[in-house]
Amino acid sequence: EIVLTQSPATLSLSPGERATLSCRASQSVSSYLAWYQQKPGQAPRLLIYDASNRATGIPARFSGSGSGTDFTLTISSLEPEDFAVYYCQQRSNWWGFTFGPGTKVDIK
Amino acid sequence: QVQLVESGGGLVKPGGSLRLSCAASGFTFSDYYMSWIRQAPGKGLEWVSYISSSGSTIYYADSVKGRFTISRDNAKNSLYLQMNSLRAEDTAVYYCATCGGDCYFFVYWGQGTLVTVSS
């Protein structure tokens, strides 16, 4: 099973600052990595798929990069609505899908 | 617009059964692979099961294999999850979601239905 590790667990930033979130896989997942945003009481929302493609309707301040085992989600300038939990997710084979434990971005 | 509405959650005793449903609208349901994903209270996301568009290919997480059964009715635009032999650790919000691409990620999610397994 491929394990995803996210860091940091919590990121405390102010609106307007840049957020850099990391996701590391225990073995290569090629570019088959997605990122989701989840706010309290809401379902997750797809942000990025295939490591670097923004989903429909996602603002340009969200960007994804990486391949193999190391991936990054960057929010270029935090808006008030961006404070949430972010999860990475992979499916690289038929052992199934796995999610990372999440990074909480909260207001400093 | 795409809408996924889960139902069927509730309180059930350990060892009991429950059947979840997901009603889909706003897209051609029969064209899409579908999944169930769950989230225990205060915890992260866990993939549960996946079914191909025709229903011919199905996968389960090891944690539910042999106890849960995923199915779909394309004529009714509906996805199901039959859950048997429920355990306390199955307590979670259960989401249905559409797959993207060849099901490498999850595009649209329902709002979820809460399943609580407790005596």
PDB file of N, CA and C in Angstrom, chain A residues 46-88:
ATOM      1  N   LEU A  46     -12.586  19.025  -5.114  1.00  0.00           N
ATOM      2  CA  LEU A  46     -11.395  18.779  -5.921  1.00  0.00           C
ATOM      3  C   LEU A  46     -10.766  20.100  -6.345  1.00  0.00           C
ATOM      4  N   LEU A  47      -9.468  20.252  -6.080  1.00  0.00           N
ATOM      5  CA  LEU A  47      -8.732  21.445  -6.504  1.00  0.00           C
ATOM      6  C   LEU A  47      -7.834  21.157  -7.703  1.00  0.00           C
ATOM      7  N   ILE A  48      -7.016  20.128  -7.558  1.00  0.00           N
ATOM      8  CA  ILE A  48      -5.962  19.801  -8.514  1.00  0.00           C
ATOM      9  C   ILE A  48      -6.016  18.309  -8.814  1.00  0.00           C
ATOM     10  N   TYR A  49      -5.851  17.927 -10.077  1.00  0.00           N
ATOM     11  CA  TYR A  49      -5.742  16.524 -10.437  1.00  0.00           C
ATOM     12  C   TYR A  49      -4.535  16.338 -11.351  1.00  0.00           C
ATOM     13  N   ASP A  50      -4.073  15.097 -11.429  1.00  0.00           N
ATOM     14  CA  ASP A  50      -2.868  14.786 -12.204  1.00  0.00           C
ATOM     15  C   ASP A  50      -1.721  15.734 -11.836  1.00  0.00           C
ATOM     16  N   ALA A  51      -1.602  15.999 -10.567  1.00  0.00           N
ATOM     17  CA  ALA A  51      -0.513  16.764  -9.941  1.00  0.00           C
ATOM     18  C   ALA A  51      -0.540  18.266 -10.191  1.00  0.00           C
ATOM     19  N   SER A  52      -0.971  18.682 -11.388  1.00  0.00           N
ATOM     20  CA  SER A  52      -0.819  20.101 -11.705  1.00  0.00           C
ATOM     21  C   SER A  52      -1.982  20.720 -12.470  1.00  0.00           C
ATOM     22  N   ASN A  53      -3.040  19.969 -12.705  1.00  0.00           N
ATOM     23  CA  ASN A  53      -4.191  20.492 -13.454  1.00  0.00           C
ATOM     24  C   ASN A  53      -5.263  21.000 -12.510  1.00  0.00           C
ATOM     25  N   ARG A  54      -5.619  22.275 -12.679  1.00  0.00           N
ATOM     26  CA  ARG A  54      -6.696  22.820 -11.847  1.00  0.00           C
ATOM     27  C   ARG A  54      -8.036  22.281 -12.300  1.00  0.00           C
ATOM     28  N   ALA A  55      -8.864  21.925 -11.327  1.00  0.00           N
ATOM     29  CA  ALA A  55     -10.219  21.481 -11.640  1.00  0.00           C
ATOM     30  C   ALA A  55     -11.067  22.670 -12.095  1.00  0.00           C
ATOM     31  N   THR A  56     -12.188  22.351 -12.685  1.00  0.00           N
ATOM     32  CA  THR A  56     -13.076  23.383 -13.199  1.00  0.00           C
ATOM     33  C   THR A  56     -13.497  24.340 -12.100  1.00  0.00           C
ATOM     34  N   GLY A  57     -13.342  25.636 -12.369  1.00  0.00           N
ATOM     35  CA  GLY A  57     -13.814  26.651 -11.432  1.00  0.00           C
ATOM     36  C   GLY A  57     -12.851  26.985 -10.305  1.00  0.00           C
ATOM     37  N   ILE A  58     -11.702  26.346 -10.279  1.00  0.00           N
ATOM     38  CA  ILE A  58     -10.727  26.611  -9.198  1.00  0.00           C
ATOM     39  C   ILE A  58      -9.898  27.844  -9.560  1.00  0.00           C
ATOM     40  N   PRO A  59      -9.784  28.787  -8.632  1.00  0.00           N
ATOM     41  CA  PRO A  59      -9.036  30.025  -8.930  1.00  0.00           C
ATOM     42  C   PRO A  59      -7.561  29.764  -9.230  1.00  0.00           C
ATOM     43  N   ALA A  60      -6.997  30.675 -10.003  1.00  0.00           N
ATOM     44  CA  ALA A  60      -5.616  30.517 -10.455  1.00  0.00           C
ATOM     45  C   ALA A  60      -4.603  30.631  -9.318  1.00  0.00           C
ATOM     46  N   ARG A  61      -5.020  31.127  -8.159  1.00  0.00           N
ATOM     47  CA  ARG A  61      -4.070  31.223  -7.033  1.00  0.00           C
ATOM     48  C   ARG A  61      -3.682  29.837  -6.496  1.00  0.00           C
ATOM     49  N   PHE A  62      -4.448  28.819  -6.883  1.00  0.00           N
ATOM     50  CA  PHE A  62      -4.115  27.449  -6.496  1.00  0.00           C
ATOM     51  C   PHE A  62      -3.289  26.814  -7.610  1.00  0.00           C
ATOM     52  N   SER A  63      -2.144  26.239  -7.244  1.00  0.00           N
ATOM     53  CA  SER A  63      -1.348  25.530  -8.232  1.00  0.00           C
ATOM     54  C   SER A  63      -0.710  24.296  -7.601  1.00  0.00           C
ATOM     55  N   GLY A  64      -0.500  23.285  -8.437  1.00  0.00           N
ATOM     56  CA  GLY A  64       0.107  22.052  -7.979  1.00  0.00           C
ATOM     57  C   GLY A  64       1.328  21.723  -8.805  1.00  0.00           C
ATOM     58  N   SER A  65       2.289  21.064  -8.171  1.00  0.00           N
ATOM     59  CA  SER A  65       3.498  20.657  -8.887  1.00  0.00           C
ATOM     60  C   SER A  65       4.030  19.364  -8.304  1.00  0.00           C
ATOM     61  N   GLY A  66       4.971  18.766  -9.027  1.00  0.00           N
ATOM     62  CA  GLY A  66       5.625  17.556  -8.548  1.00  0.00           C
ATOM     63  C   GLY A  66       5.323  16.346  -9.395  1.00  0.00           C
ATOM     64  N   SER A  67       6.091  15.307  -9.157  1.00  0.00           N
ATOM     65  CA  SER A  67       5.883  14.008  -9.795  1.00  0.00           C
ATOM     66  C   SER A  67       6.694  12.972  -9.032  1.00  0.00           C
ATOM     67  N   GLY A  68       6.348  11.707  -9.231  1.00  0.00           N
ATOM     68  CA  GLY A  68       7.072  10.664  -8.525  1.00  0.00           C
ATOM     69  C   GLY A  68       6.618  10.542  -7.082  1.00  0.00           C
ATOM     70  N   THR A  69       7.422  11.050  -6.160  1.00  0.00           N
ATOM     71  CA  THR A  69       7.078  10.920  -4.734  1.00  0.00           C
ATOM     72  C   THR A  69       6.870  12.255  -4.014  1.00  0.00           C
ATOM     73  N   ASP A  70       7.227  13.368  -4.616  1.00  0.00           N
ATOM     74  CA  ASP A  70       7.148  14.657  -3.927  1.00  0.00           C
ATOM     75  C   ASP A  70       6.264  15.650  -4.680  1.00  0.00           C
ATOM     76  N   PHE A  71       5.280  16.161  -3.972  1.00  0.00           N
ATOM     77  CA  PHE A  71       4.281  17.043  -4.566  1.00  0.00           C
ATOM     78  C   PHE A  71       4.048  18.254  -3.676  1.00  0.00           C
ATOM     79  N   THR A  72       3.643  19.350  -4.314  1.00  0.00           N
ATOM     80  CA  THR A  72       3.401  20.593  -3.595  1.00  0.00           C
ATOM     81  C   THR A  72       2.112  21.235  -4.083  1.00  0.00           C
ATOM     82  N   LEU A  73       1.321  21.706  -3.145  1.00  0.00           N
ATOM     83  CA  LEU A  73       0.179  22.567  -3.439  1.00  0.00           C
ATOM     84  C   LEU A  73       0.542  23.954  -2.949  1.00  0.00           C
ATOM     85  N   THR A  74       0.426  24.929  -3.831  1.00  0.00           N
ATOM     86  CA  THR A  74       0.747  26.309  -3.485  1.00  0.00           C
ATOM     87  C   THR A  74      -0.496  27.180  -3.635  1.00  0.00           C
ATOM     88  N   ILE A  75      -0.753  27.978  -2.617  1.00  0.00           N
ATOM     89  CA  ILE A  75      -1.796  29.008  -2.700  1.00  0.00           C
ATOM     90  C   ILE A  75      -1.049  30.331  -2.692  1.00  0.00           C
ATOM     91  N   SER A  76      -1.091  31.044  -3.793  1.00  0.00           N
ATOM     92  CA  SER A  76      -0.169  32.172  -3.979  1.00  0.00           C
ATOM     93  C   SER A  76      -0.439  33.332  -3.016  1.00  0.00           C
ATOM     94  N   SER A  77      -1.706  33.585  -2.732  1.00  0.00           N
ATOM     95  CA  SER A  77      -2.076  34.667  -1.824  1.00  0.00           C
ATOM     96  C   SER A  77      -3.390  34.269  -1.147  1.00  0.00           C
ATOM     97  N   LEU A  78      -3.306  33.947   0.126  1.00  0.00           N
ATOM     98  CA  LEU A  78      -4.465  33.388   0.820  1.00  0.00           C
ATOM     99  C   LEU A  78      -5.629  34.372   0.905  1.00  0.00           C
ATOM    100  N   GLU A  79      -6.789  33.884   0.510  1.00  0.00           N
ATOM    101  CA  GLU A  79      -8.032  34.607   0.697  1.00  0.00           C
ATOM    102  C   GLU A  79      -8.718  34.073   1.954  1.00  0.00           C
ATOM    103  N   PRO A  80      -9.598  34.844   2.572  1.00  0.00           N
ATOM    104  CA  PRO A  80     -10.258  34.373   3.807  1.00  0.00           C
ATOM    105  C   PRO A  80     -10.954  33.023   3.646  1.00  0.00           C
ATOM    106  N   GLU A  81     -11.478  32.756   2.455  1.00  0.00           N
ATOM    107  CA  GLU A  81     -12.196  31.489   2.233  1.00  0.00           C
ATOM    108  C   GLU A  81     -11.264  30.294   2.029  1.00  0.00           C
ATOM    109  N   ASP A  82      -9.949  30.518   2.008  1.00  0.00           N
ATOM    110  CA  ASP A  82      -9.001  29.429   1.781  1.00  0.00           C
ATOM    111  C   ASP A  82      -8.596  28.710   3.067  1.00  0.00           C
ATOM    112  N   PHE A  83      -8.993  29.240   4.205  1.00  0.00           N
ATOM    113  CA  PHE A  83      -8.614  28.599   5.459  1.00  0.00           C
ATOM    114  C   PHE A  83      -9.480  27.357   5.644  1.00  0.00           C
ATOM    115  N   ALA A  84      -8.804  26.203   5.606  1.00  0.00           N
ATOM    116  CA  ALA A  84      -9.509  24.913   5.499  1.00  0.00           C
ATOM    117  C   ALA A  84      -8.479  23.800   5.692  1.00  0.00           C
ATOM    118  N   VAL A  85      -8.935  22.560   5.553  1.00  0.00           N
ATOM    119  CA  VAL A  85      -8.037  21.408   5.564  1.00  0.00           C
ATOM    120  C   VAL A  85      -7.824  20.945   4.123  1.00  0.00           C
ATOM    121  N   TYR A  86      -6.587  20.595   3.802  1.00  0.00           N
ATOM    122  CA  TYR A  86      -6.242  20.168   2.458  1.00  0.00           C
ATOM    123  C   TYR A  86      -5.712  18.728   2.492  1.00  0.00           C
ATOM    124  N   TYR A  87      -6.234  17.902   1.608  1.00  0.00           N
ATOM    125  CA  TYR A  87      -5.827  16.507   1.520  1.00  0.00           C
ATOM    126  C   TYR A  87      -5.231  16.213   0.144  1.00  0.00           C
ATOM    127  N   CYS A  88      -4.177  15.402   0.129  1.00  0.00           N
ATOM    128  CA  CYS A  88      -3.719  14.846  -1.129  1.00  0.00           C
ATOM    129  C   CYS A  88      -4.241  13.408  -1.242  1.00  0.00           C
TER     130      CYS A  88
END
